[in-house]
Coordinates of N, CA and C and ligand atoms in Angstrom, one line a residue:
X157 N 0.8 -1.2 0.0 CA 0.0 0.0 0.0 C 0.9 1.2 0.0
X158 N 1.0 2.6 -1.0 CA 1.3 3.4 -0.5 C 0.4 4.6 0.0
X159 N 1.5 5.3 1.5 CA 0.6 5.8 1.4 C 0.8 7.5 0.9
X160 N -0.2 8.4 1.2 CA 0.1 9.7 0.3 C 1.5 10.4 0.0
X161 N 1.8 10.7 1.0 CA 3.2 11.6 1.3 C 4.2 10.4 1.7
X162 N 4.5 9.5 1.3 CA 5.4 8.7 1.2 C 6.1 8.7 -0.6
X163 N 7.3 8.8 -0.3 CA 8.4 9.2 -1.2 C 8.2 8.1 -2.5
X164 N 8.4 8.7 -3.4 CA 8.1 7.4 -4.4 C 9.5 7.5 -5.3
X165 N 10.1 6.4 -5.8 CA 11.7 6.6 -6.2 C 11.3 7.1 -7.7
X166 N 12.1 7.6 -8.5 CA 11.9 8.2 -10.1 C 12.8 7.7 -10.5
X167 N 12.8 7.4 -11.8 CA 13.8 7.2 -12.7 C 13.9 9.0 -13.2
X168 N 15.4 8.9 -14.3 CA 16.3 10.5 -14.4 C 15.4 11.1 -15.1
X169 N 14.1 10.2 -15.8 CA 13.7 11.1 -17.6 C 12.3 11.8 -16.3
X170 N 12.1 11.2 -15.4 CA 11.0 12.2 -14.4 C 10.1 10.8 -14.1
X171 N 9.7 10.0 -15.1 CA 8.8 8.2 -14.7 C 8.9 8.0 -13.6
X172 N 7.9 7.6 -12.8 CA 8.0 6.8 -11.4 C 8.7 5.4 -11.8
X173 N 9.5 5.1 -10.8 CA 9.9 3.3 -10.9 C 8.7 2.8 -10.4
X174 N 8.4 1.8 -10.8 CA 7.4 1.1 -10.4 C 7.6 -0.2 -9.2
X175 N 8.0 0.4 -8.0 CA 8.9 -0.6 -6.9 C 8.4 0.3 -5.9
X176 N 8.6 -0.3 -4.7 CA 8.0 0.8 -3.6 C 9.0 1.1 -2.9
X177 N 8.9 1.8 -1.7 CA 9.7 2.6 -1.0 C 10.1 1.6 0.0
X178 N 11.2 1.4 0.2 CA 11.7 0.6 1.2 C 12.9 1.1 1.8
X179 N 13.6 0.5 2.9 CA 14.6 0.6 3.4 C 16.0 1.3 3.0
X180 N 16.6 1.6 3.5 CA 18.1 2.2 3.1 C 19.3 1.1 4.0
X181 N 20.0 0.7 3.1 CA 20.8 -0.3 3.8 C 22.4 0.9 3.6
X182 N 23.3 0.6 4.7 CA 24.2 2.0 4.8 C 25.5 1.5 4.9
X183 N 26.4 1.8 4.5 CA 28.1 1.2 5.0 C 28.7 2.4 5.4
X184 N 29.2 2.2 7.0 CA 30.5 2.8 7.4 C 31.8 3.0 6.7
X185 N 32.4 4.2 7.1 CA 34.0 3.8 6.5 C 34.4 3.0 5.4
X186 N 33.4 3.0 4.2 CA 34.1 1.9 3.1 C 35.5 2.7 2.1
X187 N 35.4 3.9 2.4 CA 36.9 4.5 1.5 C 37.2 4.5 3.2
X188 N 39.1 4.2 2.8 CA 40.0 4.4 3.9 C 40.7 5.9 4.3
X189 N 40.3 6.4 3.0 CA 40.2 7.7 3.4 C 39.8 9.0 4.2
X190 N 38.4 8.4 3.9 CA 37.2 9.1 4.6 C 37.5 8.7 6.1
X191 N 37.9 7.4 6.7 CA 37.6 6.5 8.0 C 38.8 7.4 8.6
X192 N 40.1 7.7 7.7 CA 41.1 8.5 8.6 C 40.8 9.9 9.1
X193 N 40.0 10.7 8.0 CA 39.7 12.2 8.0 C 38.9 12.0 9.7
X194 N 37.8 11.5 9.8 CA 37.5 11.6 11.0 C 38.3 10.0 12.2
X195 N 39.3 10.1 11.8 CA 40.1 9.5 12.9 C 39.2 8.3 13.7
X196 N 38.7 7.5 12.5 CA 37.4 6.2 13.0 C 38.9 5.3 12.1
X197 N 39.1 4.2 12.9 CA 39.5 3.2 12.4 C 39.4 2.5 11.1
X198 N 40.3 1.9 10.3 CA 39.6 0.9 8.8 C 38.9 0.1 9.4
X199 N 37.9 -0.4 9.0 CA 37.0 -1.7 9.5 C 37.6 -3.0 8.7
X200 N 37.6 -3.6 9.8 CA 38.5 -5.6 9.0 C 36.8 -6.1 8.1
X201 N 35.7 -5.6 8.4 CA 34.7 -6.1 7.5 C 32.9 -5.3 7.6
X202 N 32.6 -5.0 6.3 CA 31.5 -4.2 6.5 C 31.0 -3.7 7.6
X203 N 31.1 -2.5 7.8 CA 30.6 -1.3 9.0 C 28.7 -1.3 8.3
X204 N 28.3 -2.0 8.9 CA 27.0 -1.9 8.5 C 25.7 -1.0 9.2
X205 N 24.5 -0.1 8.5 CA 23.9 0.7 9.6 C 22.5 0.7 8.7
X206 N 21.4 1.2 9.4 CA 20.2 1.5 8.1 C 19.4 2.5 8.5
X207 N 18.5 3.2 7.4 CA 18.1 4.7 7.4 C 16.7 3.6 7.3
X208 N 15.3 4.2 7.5 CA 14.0 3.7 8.0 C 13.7 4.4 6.3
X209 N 12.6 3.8 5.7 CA 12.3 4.2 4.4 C 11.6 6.1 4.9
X210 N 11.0 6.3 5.6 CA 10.7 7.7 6.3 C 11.6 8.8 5.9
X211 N 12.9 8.3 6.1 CA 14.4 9.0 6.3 C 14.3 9.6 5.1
X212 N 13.8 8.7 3.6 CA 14.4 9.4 2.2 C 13.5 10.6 1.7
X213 N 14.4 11.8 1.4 CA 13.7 13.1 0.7 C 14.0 12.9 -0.8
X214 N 13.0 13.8 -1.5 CA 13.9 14.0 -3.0 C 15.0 14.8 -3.1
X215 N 16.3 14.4 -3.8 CA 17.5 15.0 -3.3 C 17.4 16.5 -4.7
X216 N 16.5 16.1 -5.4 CA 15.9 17.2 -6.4 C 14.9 18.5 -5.8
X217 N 14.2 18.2 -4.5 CA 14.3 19.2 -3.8 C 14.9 20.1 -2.9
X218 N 14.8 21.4 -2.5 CA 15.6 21.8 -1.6 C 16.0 21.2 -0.4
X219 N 17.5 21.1 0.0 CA 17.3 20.1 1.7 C 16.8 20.9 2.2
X220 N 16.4 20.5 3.4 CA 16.3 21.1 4.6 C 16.8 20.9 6.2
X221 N 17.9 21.5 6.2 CA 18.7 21.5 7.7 C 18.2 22.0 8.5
X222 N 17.8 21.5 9.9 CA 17.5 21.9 11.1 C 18.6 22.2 11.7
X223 N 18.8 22.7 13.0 CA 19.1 23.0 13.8 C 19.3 22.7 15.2
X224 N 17.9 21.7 15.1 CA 18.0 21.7 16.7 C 18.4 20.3 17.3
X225 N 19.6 19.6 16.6 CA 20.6 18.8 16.8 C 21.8 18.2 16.7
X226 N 22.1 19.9 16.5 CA 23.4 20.2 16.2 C 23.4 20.1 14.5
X227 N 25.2 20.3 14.5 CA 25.4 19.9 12.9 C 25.3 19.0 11.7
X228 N 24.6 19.3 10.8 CA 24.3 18.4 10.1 C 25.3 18.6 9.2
X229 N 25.7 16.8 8.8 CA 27.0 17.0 8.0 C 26.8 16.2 6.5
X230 N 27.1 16.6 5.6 CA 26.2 15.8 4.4 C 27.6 14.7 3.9
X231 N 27.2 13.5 3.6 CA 28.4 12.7 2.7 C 27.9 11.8 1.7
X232 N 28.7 12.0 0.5 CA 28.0 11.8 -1.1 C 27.7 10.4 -1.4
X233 N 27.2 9.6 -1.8 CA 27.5 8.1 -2.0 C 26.4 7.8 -3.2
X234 N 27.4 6.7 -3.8 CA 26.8 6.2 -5.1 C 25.4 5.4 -4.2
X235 N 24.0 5.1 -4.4 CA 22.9 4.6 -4.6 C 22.5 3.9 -5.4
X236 N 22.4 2.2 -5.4 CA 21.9 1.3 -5.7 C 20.6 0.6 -6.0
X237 N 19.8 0.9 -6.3 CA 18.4 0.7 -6.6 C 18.0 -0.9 -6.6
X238 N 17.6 -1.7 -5.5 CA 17.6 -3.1 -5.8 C 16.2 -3.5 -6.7
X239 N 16.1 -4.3 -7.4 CA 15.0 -4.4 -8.0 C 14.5 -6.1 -7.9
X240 N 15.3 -6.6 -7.3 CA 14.8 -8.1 -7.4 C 15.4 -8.8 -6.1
X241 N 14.2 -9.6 -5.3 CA 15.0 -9.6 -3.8 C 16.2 -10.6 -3.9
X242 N 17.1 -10.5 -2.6 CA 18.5 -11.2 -2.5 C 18.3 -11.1 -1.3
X243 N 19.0 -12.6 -0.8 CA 18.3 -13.2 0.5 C 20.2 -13.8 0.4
X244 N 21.0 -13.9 0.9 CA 22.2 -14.4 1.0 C 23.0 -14.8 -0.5
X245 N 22.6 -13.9 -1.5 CA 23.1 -13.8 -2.3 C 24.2 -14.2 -3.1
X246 N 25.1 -15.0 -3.9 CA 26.3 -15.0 -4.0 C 26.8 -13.9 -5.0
X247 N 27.9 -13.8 -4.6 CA 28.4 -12.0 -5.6 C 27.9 -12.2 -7.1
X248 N 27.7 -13.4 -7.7 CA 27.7 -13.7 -9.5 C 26.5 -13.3 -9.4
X249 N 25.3 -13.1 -8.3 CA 23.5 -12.7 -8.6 C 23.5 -11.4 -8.5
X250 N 24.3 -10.7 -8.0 CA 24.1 -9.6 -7.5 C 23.4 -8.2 -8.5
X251 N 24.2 -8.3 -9.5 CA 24.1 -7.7 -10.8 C 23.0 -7.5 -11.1
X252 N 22.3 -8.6 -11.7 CA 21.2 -9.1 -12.1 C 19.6 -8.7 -11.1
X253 N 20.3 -8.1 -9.8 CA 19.2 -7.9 -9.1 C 18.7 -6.4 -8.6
X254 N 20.4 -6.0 -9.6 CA 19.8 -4.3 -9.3 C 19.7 -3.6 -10.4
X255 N 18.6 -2.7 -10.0 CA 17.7 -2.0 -11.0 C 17.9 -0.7 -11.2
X256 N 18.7 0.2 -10.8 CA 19.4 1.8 -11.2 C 20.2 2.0 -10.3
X257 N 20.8 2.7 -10.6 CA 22.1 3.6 -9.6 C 21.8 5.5 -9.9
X258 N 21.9 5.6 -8.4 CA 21.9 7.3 -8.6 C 23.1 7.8 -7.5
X259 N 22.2 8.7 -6.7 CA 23.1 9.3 -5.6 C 22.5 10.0 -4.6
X260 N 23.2 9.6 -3.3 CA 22.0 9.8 -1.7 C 23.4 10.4 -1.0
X261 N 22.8 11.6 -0.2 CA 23.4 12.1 0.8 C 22.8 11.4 2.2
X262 N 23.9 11.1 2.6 CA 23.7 10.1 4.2 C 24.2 11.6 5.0
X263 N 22.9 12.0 5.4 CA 22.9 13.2 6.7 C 23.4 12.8 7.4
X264 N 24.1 13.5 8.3 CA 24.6 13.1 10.0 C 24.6 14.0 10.8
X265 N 23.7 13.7 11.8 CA 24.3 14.4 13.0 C 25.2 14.1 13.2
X266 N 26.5 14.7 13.3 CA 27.4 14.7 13.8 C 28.2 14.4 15.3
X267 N 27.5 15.5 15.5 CA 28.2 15.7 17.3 C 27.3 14.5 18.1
X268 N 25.7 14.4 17.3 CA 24.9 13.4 18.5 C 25.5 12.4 18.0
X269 N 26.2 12.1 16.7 CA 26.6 10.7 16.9 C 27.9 10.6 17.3
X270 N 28.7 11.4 17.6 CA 29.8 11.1 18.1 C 29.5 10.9 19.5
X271 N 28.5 11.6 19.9 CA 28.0 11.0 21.3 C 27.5 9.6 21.8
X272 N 26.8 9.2 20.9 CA 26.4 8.5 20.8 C 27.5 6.8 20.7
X273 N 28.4 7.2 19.5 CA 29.3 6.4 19.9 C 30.3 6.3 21.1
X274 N 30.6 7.3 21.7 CA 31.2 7.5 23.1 C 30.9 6.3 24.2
X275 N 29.3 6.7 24.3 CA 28.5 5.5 25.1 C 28.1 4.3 24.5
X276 N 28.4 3.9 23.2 CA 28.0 2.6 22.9 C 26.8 2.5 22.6
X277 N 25.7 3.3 22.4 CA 24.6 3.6 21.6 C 24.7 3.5 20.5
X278 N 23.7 3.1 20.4 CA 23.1 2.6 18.5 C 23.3 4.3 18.0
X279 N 23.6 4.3 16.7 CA 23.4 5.7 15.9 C 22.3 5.9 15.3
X280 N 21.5 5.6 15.5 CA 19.9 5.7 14.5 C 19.5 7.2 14.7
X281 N 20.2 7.5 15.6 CA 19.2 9.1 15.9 C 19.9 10.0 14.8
X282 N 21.1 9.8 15.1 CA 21.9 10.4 13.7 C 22.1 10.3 12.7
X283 N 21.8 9.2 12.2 CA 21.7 9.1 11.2 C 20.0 8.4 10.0
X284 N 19.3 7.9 11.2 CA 18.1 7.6 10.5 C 16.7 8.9 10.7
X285 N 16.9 9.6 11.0 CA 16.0 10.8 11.3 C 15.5 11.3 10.1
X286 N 14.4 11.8 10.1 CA 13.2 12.3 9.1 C 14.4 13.1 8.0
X287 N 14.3 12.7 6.6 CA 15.0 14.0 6.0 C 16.9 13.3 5.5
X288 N 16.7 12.3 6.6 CA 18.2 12.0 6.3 C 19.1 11.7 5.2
X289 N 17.8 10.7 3.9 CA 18.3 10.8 2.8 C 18.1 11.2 1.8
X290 N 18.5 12.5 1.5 CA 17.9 12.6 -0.2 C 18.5 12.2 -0.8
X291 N 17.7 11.2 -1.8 CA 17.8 10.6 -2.7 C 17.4 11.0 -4.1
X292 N 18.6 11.1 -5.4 CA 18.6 11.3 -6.9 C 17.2 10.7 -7.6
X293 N 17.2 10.3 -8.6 CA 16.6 10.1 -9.5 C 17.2 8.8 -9.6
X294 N 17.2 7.9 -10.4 CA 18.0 6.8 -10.9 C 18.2 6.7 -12.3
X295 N 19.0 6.2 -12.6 CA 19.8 6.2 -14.3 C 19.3 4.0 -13.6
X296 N 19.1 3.7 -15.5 CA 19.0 2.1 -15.4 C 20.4 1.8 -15.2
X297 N 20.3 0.3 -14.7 CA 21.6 -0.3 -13.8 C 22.2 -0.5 -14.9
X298 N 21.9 -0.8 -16.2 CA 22.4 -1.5 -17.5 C 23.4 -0.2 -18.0
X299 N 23.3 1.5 -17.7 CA 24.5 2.1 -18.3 C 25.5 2.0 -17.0
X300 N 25.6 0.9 -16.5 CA 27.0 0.7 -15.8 C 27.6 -0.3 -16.5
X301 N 29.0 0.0 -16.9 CA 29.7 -1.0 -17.7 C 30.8 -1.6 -16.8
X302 N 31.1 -1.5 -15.6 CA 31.8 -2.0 -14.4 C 31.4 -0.9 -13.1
X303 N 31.6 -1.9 -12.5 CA 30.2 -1.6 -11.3 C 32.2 -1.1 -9.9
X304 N 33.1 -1.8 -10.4 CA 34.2 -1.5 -9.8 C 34.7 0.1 -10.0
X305 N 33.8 1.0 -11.5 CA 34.7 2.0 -11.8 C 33.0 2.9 -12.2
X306 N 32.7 3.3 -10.8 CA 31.9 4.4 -10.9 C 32.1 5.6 -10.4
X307 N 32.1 6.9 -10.8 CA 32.8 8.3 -10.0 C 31.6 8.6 -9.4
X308 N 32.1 9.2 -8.4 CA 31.2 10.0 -7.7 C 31.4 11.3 -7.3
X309 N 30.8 12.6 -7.6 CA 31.6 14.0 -6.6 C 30.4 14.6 -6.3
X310 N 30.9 15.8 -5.3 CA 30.1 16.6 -5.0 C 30.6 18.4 -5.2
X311 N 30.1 19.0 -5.5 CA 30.3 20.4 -5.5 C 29.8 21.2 -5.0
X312 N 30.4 22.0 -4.2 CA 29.5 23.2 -3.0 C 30.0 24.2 -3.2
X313 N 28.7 25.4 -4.2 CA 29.3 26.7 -4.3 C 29.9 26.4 -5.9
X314 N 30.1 25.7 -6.3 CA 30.9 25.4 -7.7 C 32.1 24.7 -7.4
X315 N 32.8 24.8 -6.1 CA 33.9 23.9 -5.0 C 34.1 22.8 -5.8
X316 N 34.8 21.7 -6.0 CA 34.5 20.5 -5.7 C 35.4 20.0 -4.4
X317 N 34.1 19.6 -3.8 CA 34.5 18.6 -1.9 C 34.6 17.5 -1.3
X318 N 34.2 16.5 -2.9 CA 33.9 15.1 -2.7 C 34.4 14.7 -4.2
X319 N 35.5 13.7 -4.0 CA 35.4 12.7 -5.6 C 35.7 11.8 -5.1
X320 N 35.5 10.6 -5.6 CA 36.0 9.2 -5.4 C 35.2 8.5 -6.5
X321 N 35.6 7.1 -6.2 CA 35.3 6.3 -7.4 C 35.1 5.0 -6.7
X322 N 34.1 3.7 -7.3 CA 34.0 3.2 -6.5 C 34.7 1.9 -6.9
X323 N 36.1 2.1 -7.1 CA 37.5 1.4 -7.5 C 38.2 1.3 -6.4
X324 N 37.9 3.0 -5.1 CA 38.7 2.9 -4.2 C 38.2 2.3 -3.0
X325 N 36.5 2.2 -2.9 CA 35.6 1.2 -2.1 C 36.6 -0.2 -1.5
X326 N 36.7 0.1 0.0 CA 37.5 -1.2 0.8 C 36.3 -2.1 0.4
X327 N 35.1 -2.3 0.0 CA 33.7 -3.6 -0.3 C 33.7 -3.4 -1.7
X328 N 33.8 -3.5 -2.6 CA 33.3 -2.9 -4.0 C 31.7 -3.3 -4.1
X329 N 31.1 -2.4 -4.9 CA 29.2 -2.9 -4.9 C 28.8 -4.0 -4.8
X330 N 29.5 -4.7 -5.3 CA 28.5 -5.8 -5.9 C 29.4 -6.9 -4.9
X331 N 30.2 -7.5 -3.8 CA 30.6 -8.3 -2.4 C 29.8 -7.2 -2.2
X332 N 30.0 -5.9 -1.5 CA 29.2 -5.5 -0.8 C 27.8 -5.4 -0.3
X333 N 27.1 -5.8 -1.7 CA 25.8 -6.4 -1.2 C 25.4 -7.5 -1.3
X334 N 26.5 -8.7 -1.9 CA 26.1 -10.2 -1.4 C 26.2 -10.2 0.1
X335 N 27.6 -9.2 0.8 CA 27.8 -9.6 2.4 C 25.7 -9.0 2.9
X336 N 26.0 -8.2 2.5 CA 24.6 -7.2 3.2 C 23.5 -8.1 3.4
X337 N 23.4 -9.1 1.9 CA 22.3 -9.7 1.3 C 22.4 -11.4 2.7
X338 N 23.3 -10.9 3.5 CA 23.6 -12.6 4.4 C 22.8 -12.0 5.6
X339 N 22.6 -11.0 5.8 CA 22.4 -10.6 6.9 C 21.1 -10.2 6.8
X340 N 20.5 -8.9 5.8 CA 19.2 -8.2 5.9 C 19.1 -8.7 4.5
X341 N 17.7 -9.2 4.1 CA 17.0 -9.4 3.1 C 16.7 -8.2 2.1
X342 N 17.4 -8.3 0.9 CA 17.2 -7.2 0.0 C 15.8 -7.1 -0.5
X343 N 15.0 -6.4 -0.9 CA 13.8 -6.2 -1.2 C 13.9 -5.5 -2.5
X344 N 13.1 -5.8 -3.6 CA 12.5 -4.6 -4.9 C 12.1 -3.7 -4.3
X345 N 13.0 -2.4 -4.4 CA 12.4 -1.0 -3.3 C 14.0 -0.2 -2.8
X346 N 14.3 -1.6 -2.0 CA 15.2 -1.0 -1.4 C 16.3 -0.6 -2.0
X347 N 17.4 0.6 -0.9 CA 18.2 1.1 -1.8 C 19.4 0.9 -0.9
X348 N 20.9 0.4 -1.1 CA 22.0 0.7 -0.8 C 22.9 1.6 -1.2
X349 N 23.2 2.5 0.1 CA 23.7 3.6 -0.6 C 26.1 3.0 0.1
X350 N 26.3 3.1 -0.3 CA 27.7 2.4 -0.2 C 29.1 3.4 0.6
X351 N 28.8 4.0 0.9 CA 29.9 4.8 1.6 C 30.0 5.7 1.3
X352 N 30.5 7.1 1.7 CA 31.4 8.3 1.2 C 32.9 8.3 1.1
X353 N 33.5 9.1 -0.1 CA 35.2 9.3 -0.1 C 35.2 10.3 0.7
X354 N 36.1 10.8 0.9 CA 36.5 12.1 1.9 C 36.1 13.3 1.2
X355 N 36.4 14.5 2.4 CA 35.9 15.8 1.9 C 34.5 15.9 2.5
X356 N 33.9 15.4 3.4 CA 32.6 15.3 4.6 C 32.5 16.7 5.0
X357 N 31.6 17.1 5.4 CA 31.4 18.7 5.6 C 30.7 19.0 7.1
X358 N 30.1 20.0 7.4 CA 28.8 20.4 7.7 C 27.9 21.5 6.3
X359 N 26.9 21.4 6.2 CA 25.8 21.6 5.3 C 25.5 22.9 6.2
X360 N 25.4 24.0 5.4 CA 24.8 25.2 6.1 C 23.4 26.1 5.0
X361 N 22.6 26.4 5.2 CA 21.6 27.1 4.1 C 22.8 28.1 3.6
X362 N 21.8 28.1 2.7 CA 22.3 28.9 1.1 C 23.3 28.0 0.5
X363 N 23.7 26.8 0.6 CA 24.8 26.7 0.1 C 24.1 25.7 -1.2
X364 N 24.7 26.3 -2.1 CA 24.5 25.7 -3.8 C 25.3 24.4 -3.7
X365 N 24.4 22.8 -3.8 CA 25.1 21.5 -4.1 C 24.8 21.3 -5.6
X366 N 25.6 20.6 -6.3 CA 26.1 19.6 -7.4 C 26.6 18.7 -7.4
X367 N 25.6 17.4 -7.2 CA 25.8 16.4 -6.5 C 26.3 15.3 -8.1
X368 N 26.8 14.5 -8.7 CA 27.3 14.1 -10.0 C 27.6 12.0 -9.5
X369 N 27.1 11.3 -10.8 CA 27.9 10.4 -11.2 C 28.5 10.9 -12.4
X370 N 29.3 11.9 -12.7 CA 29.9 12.0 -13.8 C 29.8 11.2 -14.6
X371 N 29.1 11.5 -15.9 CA 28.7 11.1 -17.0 C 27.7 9.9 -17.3
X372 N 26.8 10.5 -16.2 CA 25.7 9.5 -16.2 C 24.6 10.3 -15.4
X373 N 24.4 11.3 -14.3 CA 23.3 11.9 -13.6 C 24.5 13.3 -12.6
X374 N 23.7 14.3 -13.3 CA 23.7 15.4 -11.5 C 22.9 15.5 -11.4
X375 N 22.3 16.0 -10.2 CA 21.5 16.9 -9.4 C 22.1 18.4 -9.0
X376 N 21.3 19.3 -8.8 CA 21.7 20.4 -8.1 C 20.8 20.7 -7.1
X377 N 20.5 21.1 -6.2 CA 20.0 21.3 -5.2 C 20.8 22.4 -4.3
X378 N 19.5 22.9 -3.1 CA 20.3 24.2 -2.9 C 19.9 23.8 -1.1
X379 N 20.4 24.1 -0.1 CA 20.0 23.7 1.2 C 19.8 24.9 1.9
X380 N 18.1 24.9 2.3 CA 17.4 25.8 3.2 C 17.5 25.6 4.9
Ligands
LIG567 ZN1 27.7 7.4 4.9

């Protein structure tokens, strides 16, 4: 069932996908880069976390940052569109069961999650909260011609603050969601969004994003 104001995913030409809204499956630290900039350890094996399907915005509308939980910090990541479920998967099905690729800003509170990890609390507050992911449009999974060599950047202001590629991914996509697929059952709907490279911010209004899979989808978006 959906219901009214629940987010419905798009393909790039404007079409609704015809898959429902589901879950956000999340990876910690997958560039080794990113894990040093904030001084978090490399992980010996998937840093795993998830956003509630509530969490996802359209990332084609303006964000919207609040305030009243401290800083919100935006980090870029390629988005996986699953289109056919995967239940323990082996890496050779994986392909075959996803349905677009775009690009999702994984929000964070920041400081509450650094709190949060302090005490050994779950991160959900910081990172699954209303708004947390906006999410692209989707390009079909079929203009990926290696799923090892996809770029990703971001640009703030016309800046660029984020590039990586997902060559430099410690999981590359496609292990990365056979491991996912052992654990949490993939669903038609759901979306894995795979890590950020470095260059993590805080998000402040007015600031002009250009969010890019180079040569395949941007977005621009402006944050209120
Ligand atoms: Zn992230």
């Amino acid at each position: 069932m959906k219901g009214e104001s629940l987010y419905q995913h798009q393909w790039f030409d404007g079409s609704q996908v015809d898959l429902p809204t589901g879950k956000v499956v999340c990876v910690g630290r997958n560039y080794a880069e990113h894990a040093q900039e904030l001084n978090n350890p490399v992980p010996t094996e998937p840093l795993l976390f998830m956003k509630p399907a509530s969490s996802i915005v359209s990332l084609e509308q303006p964000v919207v940052v609040k305030a009243d939980f401290g800083s919100v910090h935006y980090e870029t990541e390629i988005a996986v569109l699953i289109g056919k479920k995967l239940a323990g998967a082996p890496e050779g099905e994986v392909a075959a069961g996803i349905s677009g690729v775009g690009i999702a800003l994984d929000l964070t509170l920041r400081e509450l999650q650094s709190t949060l990890k302090e005490k050994g609390h779950p991160w959900e507050k910081a990172k699954g909260f209303d708004g947390s992911c906006p999410l692209s449009a989707f390009v079909p999974a079929e203009c990926i011609v290696d799923w090892q060599d996809v770029p990703v950047q971001l640009h703030i202001n016309g800046k660029l603050r984020q590039s990586g590629n997902s060559s430099q991914m410690l999981n590359g996509i496609l292990p990365l969601i056979a491991y996912i697929s052992t654990f949490f059952t993939l669903e038609p709907g759901d979306v894995v969004i795979t890590g950020t490279p470095a260059g993590v911010g805080q998000l402040e209004p007015g600031m002009q994003l250009k969010a890019a899979l180079p040569g395949l989808l941007d977005v621009s978006t402006e944050i209120v």
